[in-house]
Amino acid sequence: MRNTLLEKLQRKEKPVGTFFFMGNAAVAECLALSGVDYIIVDMEHGPFGIESAADIMRGAELRGATVLARIPDGSRTSVLKALDIGAQGLVVPNIRSVQEVRNLVEYGKYFPQGLRGLAMSRAAGYGFADHAAGDIGEYMNACNRETLLLPQCETAECLEHIEEIAALDGIAGIFVGPFDLSIALGKPVQFGNPEFKAAIARVLAACAAAGKFCFIFGASVDAAKAAFEQGFDSVVLGTDSSFYVQAFQRIVGQVKGE
């Protein structure tokens, strides 16, 4: 169960992903053909249940993209179901305490790192995939190694404890939600504000000190480029739905000569 996103991060290739909202496996397949390194099926803000998310993952995997899921919360049920249907990593929103992240590791990692419930579901090829058909211990080790757990830093409480959170064993890195973090700091969308810039620098420093990856959402190409220049390891560039609309706006404008 190779996680090609993890491999690219380890090679410092600066992979680019996007949030997936379009809700169709064929769209996910086409998006994977674009060359995007990974997609994040947004089960927090998007219209997806578990069954539709599983179909979307199949479509993206068919063309070689890594698929993560942003789950609605850090509950055991949300963590288990997203991993069982095949998500190779989880972005977990609204983190407010160190204990929530400890729980995430417990739910999302198998023994000995955590206590994830064992199930030979889609992620394991229903027990017949090469990585699942042999020794159970080796299967659990492979899942622990390849699964990315990414708490989202978008609250003041998460920022307050970011050094301890980033250092927790089992956490692959931190995902920064800049819009909600700026709101939590009382500086809505004021990305040039010194307090917000200091918060970003703090998250980057915490990840660097812990040897963890640091992701951020970038709403535009310029924002994504700036994030890489700041030192982020990966950028989630916008949403598929917004780029779909923008692309057709440009095309229609060109056809009409506008």
CSV table of C-alpha atoms in Angstrom, one decimal, residues 9 32-33 37 61 92 96 103 122 128 161 206 212-214 216 222 253:
chain,number,residue,atom,x,y,z
A,9,LEU,CA,7.3,14.6,0.8
A,32,ALA,CA,-6.0,12.7,-11.2
A,33,LEU,CA,-5.1,12.8,-14.9
A,37,ASP,CA,-0.3,14.8,-6.6
A,61,GLU,CA,-6.7,5.8,-7.4
A,92,VAL,CA,-8.8,16.5,11.1
A,96,ARG,CA,-8.6,22.3,20.3
A,103,ASN,CA,-7.1,10.2,20.5
A,122,ARG,CA,-11.8,-1.9,1.1
A,128,PHE,CA,-6.9,-10.2,-0.4
A,161,HIS,CA,-0.3,23.8,22.0
A,206,ALA,CA,7.1,23.5,15.6
A,212,LYS,CA,7.2,16.7,10.8
A,213,PHE,CA,5.6,17.9,7.5
A,214,CYS,CA,3.7,21.2,7.3
A,216,ILE,CA,-1.3,24.8,4.2
A,222,ASP,CA,0.3,33.1,-6.0
A,253,GLY,CA,-14.8,35.0,-22.3
